[in-house]
Coordinates of C-alpha atoms in Angstrom, one line a residue:
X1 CA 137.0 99.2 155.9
X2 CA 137.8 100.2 159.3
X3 CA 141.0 101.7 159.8
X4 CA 143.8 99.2 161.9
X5 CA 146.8 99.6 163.7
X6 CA 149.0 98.5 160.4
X7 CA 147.1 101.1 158.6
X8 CA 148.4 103.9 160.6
X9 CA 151.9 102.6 160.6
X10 CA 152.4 102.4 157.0
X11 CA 151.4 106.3 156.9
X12 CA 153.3 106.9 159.8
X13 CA 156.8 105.3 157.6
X14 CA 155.3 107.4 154.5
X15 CA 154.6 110.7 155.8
X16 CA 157.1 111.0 159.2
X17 CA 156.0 113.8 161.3
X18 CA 153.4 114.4 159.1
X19 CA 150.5 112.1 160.5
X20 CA 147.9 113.4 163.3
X21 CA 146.2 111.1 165.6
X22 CA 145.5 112.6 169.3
X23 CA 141.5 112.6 169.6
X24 CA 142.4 116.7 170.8
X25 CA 144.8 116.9 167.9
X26 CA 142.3 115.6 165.3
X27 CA 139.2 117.3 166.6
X28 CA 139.7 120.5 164.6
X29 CA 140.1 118.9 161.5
X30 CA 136.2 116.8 162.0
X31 CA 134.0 120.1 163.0
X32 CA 133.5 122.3 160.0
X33 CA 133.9 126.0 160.8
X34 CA 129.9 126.5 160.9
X35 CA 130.3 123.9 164.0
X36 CA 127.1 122.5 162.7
X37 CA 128.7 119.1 161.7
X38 CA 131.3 117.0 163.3
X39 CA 132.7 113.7 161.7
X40 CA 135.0 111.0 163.8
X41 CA 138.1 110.8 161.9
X42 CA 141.3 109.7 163.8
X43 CA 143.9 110.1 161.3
X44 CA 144.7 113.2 159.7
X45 CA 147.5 113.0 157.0
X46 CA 149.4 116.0 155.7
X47 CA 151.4 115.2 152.8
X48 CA 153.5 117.5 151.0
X49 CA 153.9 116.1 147.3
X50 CA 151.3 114.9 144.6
X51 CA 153.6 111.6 144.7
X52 CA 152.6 111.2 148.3
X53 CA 149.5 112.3 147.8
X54 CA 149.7 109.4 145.1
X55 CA 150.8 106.9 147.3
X56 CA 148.5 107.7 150.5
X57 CA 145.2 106.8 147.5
X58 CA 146.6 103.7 146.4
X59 CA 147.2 101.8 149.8
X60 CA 143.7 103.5 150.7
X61 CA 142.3 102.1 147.5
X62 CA 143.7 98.3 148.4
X63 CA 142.6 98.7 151.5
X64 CA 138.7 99.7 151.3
X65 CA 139.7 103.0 153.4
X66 CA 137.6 106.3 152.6
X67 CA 139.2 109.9 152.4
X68 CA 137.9 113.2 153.1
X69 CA 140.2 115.1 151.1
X70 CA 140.5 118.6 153.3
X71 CA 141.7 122.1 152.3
X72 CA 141.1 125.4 154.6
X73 CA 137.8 123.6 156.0
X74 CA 135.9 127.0 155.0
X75 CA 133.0 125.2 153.1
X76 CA 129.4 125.7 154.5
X77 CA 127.7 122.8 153.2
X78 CA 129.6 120.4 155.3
X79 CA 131.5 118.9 152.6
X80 CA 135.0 119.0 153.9
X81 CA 134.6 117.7 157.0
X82 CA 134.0 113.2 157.5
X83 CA 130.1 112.3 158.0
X84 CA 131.9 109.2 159.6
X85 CA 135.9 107.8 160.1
X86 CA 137.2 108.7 157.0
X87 CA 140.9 109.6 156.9
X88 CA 141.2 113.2 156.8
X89 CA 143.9 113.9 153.7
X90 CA 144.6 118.1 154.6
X91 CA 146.5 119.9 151.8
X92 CA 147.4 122.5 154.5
X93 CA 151.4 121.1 154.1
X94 CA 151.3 121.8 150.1
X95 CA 151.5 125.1 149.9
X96 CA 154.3 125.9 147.2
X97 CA 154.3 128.7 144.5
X98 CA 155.6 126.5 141.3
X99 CA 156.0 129.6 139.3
X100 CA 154.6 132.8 137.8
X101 CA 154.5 134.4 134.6
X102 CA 154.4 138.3 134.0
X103 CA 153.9 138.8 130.8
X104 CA 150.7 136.0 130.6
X105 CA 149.7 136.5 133.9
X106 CA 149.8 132.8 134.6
X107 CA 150.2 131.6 138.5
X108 CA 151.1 127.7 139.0
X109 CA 150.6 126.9 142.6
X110 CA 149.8 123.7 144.7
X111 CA 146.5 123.0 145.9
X112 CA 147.1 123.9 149.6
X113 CA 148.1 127.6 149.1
X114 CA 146.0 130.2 151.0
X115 CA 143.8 132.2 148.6
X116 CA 145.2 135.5 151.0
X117 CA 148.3 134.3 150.9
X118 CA 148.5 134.4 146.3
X119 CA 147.0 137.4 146.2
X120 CA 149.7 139.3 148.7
X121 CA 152.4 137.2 146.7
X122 CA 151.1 139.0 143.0
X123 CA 150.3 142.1 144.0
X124 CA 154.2 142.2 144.9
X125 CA 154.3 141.4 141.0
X126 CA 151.4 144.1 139.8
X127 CA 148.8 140.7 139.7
X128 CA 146.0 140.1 141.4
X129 CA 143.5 136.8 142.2
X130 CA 140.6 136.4 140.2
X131 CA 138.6 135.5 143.2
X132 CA 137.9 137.0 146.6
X133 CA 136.6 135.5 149.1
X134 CA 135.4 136.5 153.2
X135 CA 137.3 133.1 153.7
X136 CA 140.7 134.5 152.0
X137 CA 142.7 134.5 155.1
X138 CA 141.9 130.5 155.4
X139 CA 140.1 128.6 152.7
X140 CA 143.0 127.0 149.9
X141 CA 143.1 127.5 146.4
X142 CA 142.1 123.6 145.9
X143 CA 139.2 123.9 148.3
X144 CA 138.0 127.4 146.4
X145 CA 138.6 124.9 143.0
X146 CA 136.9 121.7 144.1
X147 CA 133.7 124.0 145.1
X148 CA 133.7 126.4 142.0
X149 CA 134.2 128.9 144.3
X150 CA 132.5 132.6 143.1
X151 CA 132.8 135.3 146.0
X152 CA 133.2 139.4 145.2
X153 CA 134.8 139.3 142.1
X154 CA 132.9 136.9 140.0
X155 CA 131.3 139.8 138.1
X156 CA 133.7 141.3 136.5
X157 CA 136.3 138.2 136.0
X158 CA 134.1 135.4 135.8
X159 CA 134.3 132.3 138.0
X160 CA 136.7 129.5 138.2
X161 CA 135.8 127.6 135.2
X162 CA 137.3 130.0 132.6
X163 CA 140.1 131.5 135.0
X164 CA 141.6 127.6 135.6
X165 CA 143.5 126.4 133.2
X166 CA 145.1 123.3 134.3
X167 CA 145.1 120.6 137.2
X168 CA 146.8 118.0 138.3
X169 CA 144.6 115.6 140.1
X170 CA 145.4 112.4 142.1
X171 CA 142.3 109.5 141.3
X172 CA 140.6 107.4 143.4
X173 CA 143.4 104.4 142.9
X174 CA 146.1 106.7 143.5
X175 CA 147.0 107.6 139.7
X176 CA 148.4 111.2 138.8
X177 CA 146.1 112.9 136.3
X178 CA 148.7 115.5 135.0
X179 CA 146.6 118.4 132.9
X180 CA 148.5 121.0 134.2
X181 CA 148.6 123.4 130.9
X182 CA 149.7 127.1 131.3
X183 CA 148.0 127.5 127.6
X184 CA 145.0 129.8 127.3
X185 CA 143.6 127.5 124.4
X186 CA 143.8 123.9 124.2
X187 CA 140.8 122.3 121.8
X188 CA 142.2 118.6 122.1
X189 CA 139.9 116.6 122.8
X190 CA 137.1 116.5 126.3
X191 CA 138.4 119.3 128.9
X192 CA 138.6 117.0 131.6
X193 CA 139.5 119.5 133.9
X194 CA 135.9 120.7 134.2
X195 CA 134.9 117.5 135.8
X196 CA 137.1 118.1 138.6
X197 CA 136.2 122.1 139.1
X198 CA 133.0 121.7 141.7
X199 CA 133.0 118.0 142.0
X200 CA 134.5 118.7 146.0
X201 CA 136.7 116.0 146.2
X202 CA 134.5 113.1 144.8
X203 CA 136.0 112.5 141.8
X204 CA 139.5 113.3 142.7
X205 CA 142.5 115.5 145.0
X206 CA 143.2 118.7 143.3
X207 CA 146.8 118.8 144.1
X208 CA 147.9 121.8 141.9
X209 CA 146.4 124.5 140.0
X210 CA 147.0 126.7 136.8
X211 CA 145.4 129.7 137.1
X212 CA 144.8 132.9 134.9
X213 CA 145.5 136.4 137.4
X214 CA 144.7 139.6 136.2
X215 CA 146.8 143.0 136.0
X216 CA 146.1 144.6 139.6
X217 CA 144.1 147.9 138.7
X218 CA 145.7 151.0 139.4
X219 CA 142.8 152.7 140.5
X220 CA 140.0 151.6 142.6
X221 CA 137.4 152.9 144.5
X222 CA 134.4 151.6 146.6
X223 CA 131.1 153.5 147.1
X224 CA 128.6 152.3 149.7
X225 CA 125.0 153.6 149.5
X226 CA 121.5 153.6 151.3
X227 CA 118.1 152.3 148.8
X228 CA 114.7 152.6 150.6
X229 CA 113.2 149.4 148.8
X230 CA 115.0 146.4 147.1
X231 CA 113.3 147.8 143.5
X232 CA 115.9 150.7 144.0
X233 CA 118.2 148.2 144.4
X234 CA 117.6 146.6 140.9
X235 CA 117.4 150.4 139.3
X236 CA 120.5 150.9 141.0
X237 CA 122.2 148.5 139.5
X238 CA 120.8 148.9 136.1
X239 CA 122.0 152.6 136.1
X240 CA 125.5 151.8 137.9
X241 CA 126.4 148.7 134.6
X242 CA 125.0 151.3 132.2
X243 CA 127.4 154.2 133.3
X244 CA 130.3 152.3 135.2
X245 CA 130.4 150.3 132.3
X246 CA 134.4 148.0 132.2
X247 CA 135.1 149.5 135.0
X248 CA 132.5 148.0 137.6
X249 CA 134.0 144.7 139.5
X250 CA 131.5 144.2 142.3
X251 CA 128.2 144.9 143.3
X252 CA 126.7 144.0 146.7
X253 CA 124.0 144.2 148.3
X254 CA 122.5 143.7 152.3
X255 CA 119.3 144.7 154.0
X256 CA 119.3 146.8 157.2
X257 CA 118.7 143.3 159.2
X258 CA 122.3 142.3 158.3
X259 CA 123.9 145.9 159.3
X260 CA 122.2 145.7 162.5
X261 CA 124.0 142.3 163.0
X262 CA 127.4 143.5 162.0
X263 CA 127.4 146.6 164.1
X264 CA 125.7 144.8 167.1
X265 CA 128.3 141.8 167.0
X266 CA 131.4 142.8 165.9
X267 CA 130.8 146.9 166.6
X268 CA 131.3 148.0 163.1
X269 CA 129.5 151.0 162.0
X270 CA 127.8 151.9 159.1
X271 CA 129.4 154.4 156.9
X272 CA 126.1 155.8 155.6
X273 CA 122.6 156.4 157.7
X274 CA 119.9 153.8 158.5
X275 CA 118.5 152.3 155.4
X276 CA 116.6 149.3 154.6
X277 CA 119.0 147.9 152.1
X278 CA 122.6 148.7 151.2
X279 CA 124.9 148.4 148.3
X280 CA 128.4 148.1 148.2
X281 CA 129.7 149.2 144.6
X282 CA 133.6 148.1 143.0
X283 CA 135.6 149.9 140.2
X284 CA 138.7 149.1 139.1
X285 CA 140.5 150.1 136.3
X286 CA 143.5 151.8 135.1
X287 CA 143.2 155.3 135.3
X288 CA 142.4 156.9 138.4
X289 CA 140.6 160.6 136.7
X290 CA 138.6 158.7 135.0
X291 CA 137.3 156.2 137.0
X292 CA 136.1 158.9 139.8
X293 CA 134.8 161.1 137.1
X294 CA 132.4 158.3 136.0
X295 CA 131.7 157.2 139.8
X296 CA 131.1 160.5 140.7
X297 CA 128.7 161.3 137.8
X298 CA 126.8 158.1 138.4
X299 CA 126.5 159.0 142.4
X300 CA 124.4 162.2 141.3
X301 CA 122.7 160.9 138.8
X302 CA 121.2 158.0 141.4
X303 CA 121.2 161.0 144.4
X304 CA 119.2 163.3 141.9
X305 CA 116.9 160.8 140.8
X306 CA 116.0 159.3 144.0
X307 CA 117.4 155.9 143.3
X308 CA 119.8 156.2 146.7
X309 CA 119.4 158.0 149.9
X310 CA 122.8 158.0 151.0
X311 CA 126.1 157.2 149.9
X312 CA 129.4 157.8 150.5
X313 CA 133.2 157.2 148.1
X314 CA 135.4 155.3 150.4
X315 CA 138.9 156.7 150.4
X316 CA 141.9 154.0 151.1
X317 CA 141.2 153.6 155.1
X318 CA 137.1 153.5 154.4
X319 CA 137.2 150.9 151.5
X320 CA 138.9 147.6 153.9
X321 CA 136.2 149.2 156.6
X322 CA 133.5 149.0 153.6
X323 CA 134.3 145.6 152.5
X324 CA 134.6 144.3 156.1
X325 CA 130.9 145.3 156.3
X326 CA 130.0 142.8 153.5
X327 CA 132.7 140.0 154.2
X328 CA 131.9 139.9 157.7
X329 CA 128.3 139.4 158.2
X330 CA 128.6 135.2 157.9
X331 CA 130.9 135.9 161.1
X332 CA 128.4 138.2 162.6
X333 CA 125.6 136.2 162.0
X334 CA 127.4 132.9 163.8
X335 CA 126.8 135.3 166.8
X336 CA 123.1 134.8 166.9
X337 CA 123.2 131.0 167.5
X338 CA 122.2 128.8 165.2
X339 CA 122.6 129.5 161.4
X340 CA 120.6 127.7 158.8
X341 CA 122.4 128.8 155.4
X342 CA 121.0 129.2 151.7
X343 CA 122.8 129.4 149.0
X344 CA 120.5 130.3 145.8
X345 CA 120.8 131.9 142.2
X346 CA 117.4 133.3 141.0
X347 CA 116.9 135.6 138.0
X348 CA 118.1 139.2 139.5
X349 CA 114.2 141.0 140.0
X350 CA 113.3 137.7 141.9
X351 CA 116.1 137.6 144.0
X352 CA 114.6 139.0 147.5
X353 CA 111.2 138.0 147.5
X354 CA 112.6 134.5 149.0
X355 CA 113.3 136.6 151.4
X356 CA 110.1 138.5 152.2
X357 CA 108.0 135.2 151.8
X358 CA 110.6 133.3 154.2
X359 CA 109.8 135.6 157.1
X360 CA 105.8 135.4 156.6
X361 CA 106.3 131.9 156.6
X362 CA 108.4 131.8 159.4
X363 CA 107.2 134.4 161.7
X364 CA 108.3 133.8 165.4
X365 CA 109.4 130.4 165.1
X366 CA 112.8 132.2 163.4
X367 CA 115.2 135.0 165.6
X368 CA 115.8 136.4 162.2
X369 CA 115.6 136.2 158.5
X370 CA 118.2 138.0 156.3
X371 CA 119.4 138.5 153.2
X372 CA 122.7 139.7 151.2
X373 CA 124.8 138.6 148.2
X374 CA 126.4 139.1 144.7
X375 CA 123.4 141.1 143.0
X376 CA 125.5 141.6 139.8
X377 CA 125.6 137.4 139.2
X378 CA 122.3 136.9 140.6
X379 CA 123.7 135.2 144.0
X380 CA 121.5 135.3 147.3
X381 CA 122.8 134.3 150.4
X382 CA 119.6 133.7 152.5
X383 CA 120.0 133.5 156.4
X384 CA 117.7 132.2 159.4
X385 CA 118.9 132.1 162.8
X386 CA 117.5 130.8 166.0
X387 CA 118.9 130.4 169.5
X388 CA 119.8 126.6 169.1
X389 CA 118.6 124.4 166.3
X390 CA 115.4 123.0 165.7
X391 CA 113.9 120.4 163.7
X392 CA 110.2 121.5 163.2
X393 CA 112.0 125.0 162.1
X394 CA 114.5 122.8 159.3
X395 CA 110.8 121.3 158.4
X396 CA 109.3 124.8 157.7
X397 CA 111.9 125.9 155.8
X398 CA 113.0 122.9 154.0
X399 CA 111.8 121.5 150.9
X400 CA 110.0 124.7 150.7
X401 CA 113.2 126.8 150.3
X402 CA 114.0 124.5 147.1
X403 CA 110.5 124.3 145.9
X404 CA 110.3 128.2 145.5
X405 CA 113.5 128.6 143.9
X406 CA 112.8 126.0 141.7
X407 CA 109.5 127.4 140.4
X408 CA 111.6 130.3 139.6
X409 CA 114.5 128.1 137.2
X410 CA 116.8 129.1 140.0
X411 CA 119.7 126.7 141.2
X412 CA 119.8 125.6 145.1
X413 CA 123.5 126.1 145.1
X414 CA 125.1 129.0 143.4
X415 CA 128.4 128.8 144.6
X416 CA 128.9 126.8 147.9
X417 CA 128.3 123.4 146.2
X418 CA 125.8 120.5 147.9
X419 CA 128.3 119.0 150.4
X420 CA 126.8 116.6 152.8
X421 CA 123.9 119.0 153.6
X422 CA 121.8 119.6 150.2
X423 CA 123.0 116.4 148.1
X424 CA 119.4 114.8 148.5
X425 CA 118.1 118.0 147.1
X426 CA 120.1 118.2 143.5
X427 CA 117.0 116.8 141.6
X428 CA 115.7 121.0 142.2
X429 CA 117.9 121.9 140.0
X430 CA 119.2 119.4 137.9
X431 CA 116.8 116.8 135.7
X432 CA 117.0 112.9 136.8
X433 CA 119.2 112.2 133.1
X434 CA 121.9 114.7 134.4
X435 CA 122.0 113.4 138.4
X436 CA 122.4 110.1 136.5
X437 CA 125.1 110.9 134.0
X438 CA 127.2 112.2 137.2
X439 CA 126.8 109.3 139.2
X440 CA 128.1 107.2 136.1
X441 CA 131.1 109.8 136.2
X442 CA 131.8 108.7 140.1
X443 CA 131.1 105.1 139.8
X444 CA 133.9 105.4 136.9
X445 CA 136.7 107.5 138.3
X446 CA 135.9 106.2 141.8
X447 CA 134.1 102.8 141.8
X448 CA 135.0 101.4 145.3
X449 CA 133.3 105.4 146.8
X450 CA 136.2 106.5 148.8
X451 CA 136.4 109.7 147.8
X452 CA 134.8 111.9 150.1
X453 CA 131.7 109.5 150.5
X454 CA 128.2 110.9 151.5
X455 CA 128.7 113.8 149.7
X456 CA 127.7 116.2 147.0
X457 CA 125.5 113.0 145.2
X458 CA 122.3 111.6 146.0
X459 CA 121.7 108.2 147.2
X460 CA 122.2 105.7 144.1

């Protein structure tokens, strides 16, 4: 349904204050930070409770009205912004710590909370988040939720699915779906909060979350190195899990092309010489002398054995400025016009020859082609930019992009989710019974399609 004057008042008597709808006011809230889509919403409602949240589903349910549930509108795949009118729902106004326990490590927290935000709030209690993200600073812990969010930390934590323990979830008819647990193991019955974790608001508004939080290490250290070819790379890593061992958290890596980028557009410099690919190595653990004597002895071994050219051990001011060189190059590449953005898990020794065959495809028609992600979980991020966008260059590159990562058993989303912009494309890496099965899932929970329609699904 289209949304009407009556529509607007009854939100208006529900959520007082708390209801946008200037075309200026609203236009922030319809163009996704990539700027690459814009929607038409002209309502935006901020409520502050799960009940309200409860109530704003209902009268949209009676009434035929779709919502785009919204959270730090970080996501790349143009999933959290409307493809149409849909009534923006933001979760910027929940933002309320429920409670923390120290001795399990257990953080309750509504959905709108900034990830940044959590993590500054337990490290005040010797905790840390599970998850870190370039985003921290605005994407919500609801939004990193409803898109399985991985980022830096995945490797040595693990991702959202094991570190969530409870939700509560508002449905599609405006029901509360309380399975909020603070209990490490629960075996009754289907774990039904796996069907919300990644399903981006299709299936239902996250409204809280339960969440595992580790100890904050007392020691860590980052090491940023130079590798002539991405087979170092690979040996690198091999070598660094083999002597780092329980210590190792992250491992990065980024070819020259995306150092160029950061130092040219946001004047950053490199804290080790020219080199055609660079890894950014993580240890944490609890005992400082030992940590650095196993770093150390790893650096030499790679040093003597030719695996890295360069490398430096950040100390305290040089690990932020080592980190921003990783985080940063999505905001550094945003500088070089238009941005067509891949998100793809392949089988580790595969993981940059997308690359290498994406720019001898390409060849001119593309300003550049880069490539950088979590090499420790088998995560590529693949980048093409060109001045302004381009059809016949989105025809080059796509379905070929998804046809070479699925010859490889790789999955066309390995942590961004399939939003508006790769839905058609799920049948790359799932079979036809599975796209299916999830549809039967939507048409169950949600069977009038309110719930952030267009997105994530394919076409029934």
């Amino acid at each position: 349904a289209r949304l009407a004057d009556g529509d607007v008042a009854f939100f208006e008597r529900l959520l007082p204050g708390r209801v946008v709808t200037g075309e200026e006011e609203v236009k922030p809230f319809n163009v996704d930070w990539l700027k690459s889509v814009r929607g038409c919403s002209q309502l935006v409602l901020k409520p502050q409770t799960t009940a309200e949240v409860s109530q704003v589903l209902r009268y949209c349910h009676e009434k035929n009205l779709a919502v785009n549930p919204q959270g730090g509108n970080t996501g790349l795949v143009g999933g959290s912004v409307p493809v149409f009118d849909e009534i923006i729902l933001s979760t910027a106004l929940m933002n309320q710590i429920v409670s923390f326990d120290r001795v399990s490590g257990i953080l309750v927290c509504q959905a709108g909370c900034v990830l940044e935000r959590l993590g500054e709030y337990l490290e005040e209690q010797g905790f840390i988040m599970p998850l870190d993200l370039g985003a921290k600073g605005s994407c919500h812990i609801g939004g990193n939720v409803a898109t399985n969010a991985g980022g830096l930390r995945l490797l040595r934590y693990g991702s959202l699915r094991g570190t969530v323990l409870g939700l509560e979830v508002v449905l599609a008819d405006g029901s509360a779906l309380d399975c909020l647990t603070s209990l490490r193991k629960d075996n009754t019955g289907y774990d039904l909060k796996q069907l919300f974790i990644g399903s981006e608001g299709t299936l239902g508004v996250i409204t809280a979350v339960s969440i595992l939080c580790p100890q904050k290490p007392k020691a860590l250290n980052v090491a940023f190195l130079g590798c002539q070819s991405f087979a170092k790379v690979l040996e690198t890593f091999t070598t660094c899990r083999a002597m780092l061992g329980e210590i190792l958290s992250a491992y990065e890596f980024m070819d020259g092309k995306c150092m160029e980028l950061v130092q040219t557009h946001l004047k950053l410099s490199s804290p080790v010489a020219d080199s055609p690919f660079y890894v950014l190595i993580e240890t944490s653990g609890s005992n400082s002398t030992h940590d650095e004597e196993k770093l150390s002895n790893f650096l030499e071994r790679a040093m003597a054995s030719g695996l890295v050219t360069d490398g430096t051990v950040a100390t305290d001011d040089k690990k932020i400025k080592a980190r921003h060189l990783r985080e940063r190059i999505t905001e550094a590449l945003t500088h070089e016009g238009y941005v067509y953005k891949y998100d793809i898990s392949l089988p580790v020794g595969r993981l940059y020859d997308l690359v290498t065959d994406m720019r001898a495809r390409l060849g001119q028609s593309a300003k550049n082609v880069v490539g950088y992600g979590h090499l420790g979980d088998g995560n590529l991020h693949l980048n093409i930019t060109a001045e302004s966008y381009s059809h016949s260059l989105l025809d080059a590159i796509e379905p070929f992009v998804y046809e070479w990562t699925a010859r490889c058993s790789g999955s066309i989303s390995a942590e961004h989710g399939l939003g508006f912009k790769k839905r058609q494309f799920i049948q790359y890496s799932k079979p036809r019974e599975a796209v299916l099965l999830m549809q039967q899932f939507k048409a169950m929970l949600d069977p009038k399609g309110i719930l952030n329609p267009y997105k994530t699904l394919p076409s029934a």
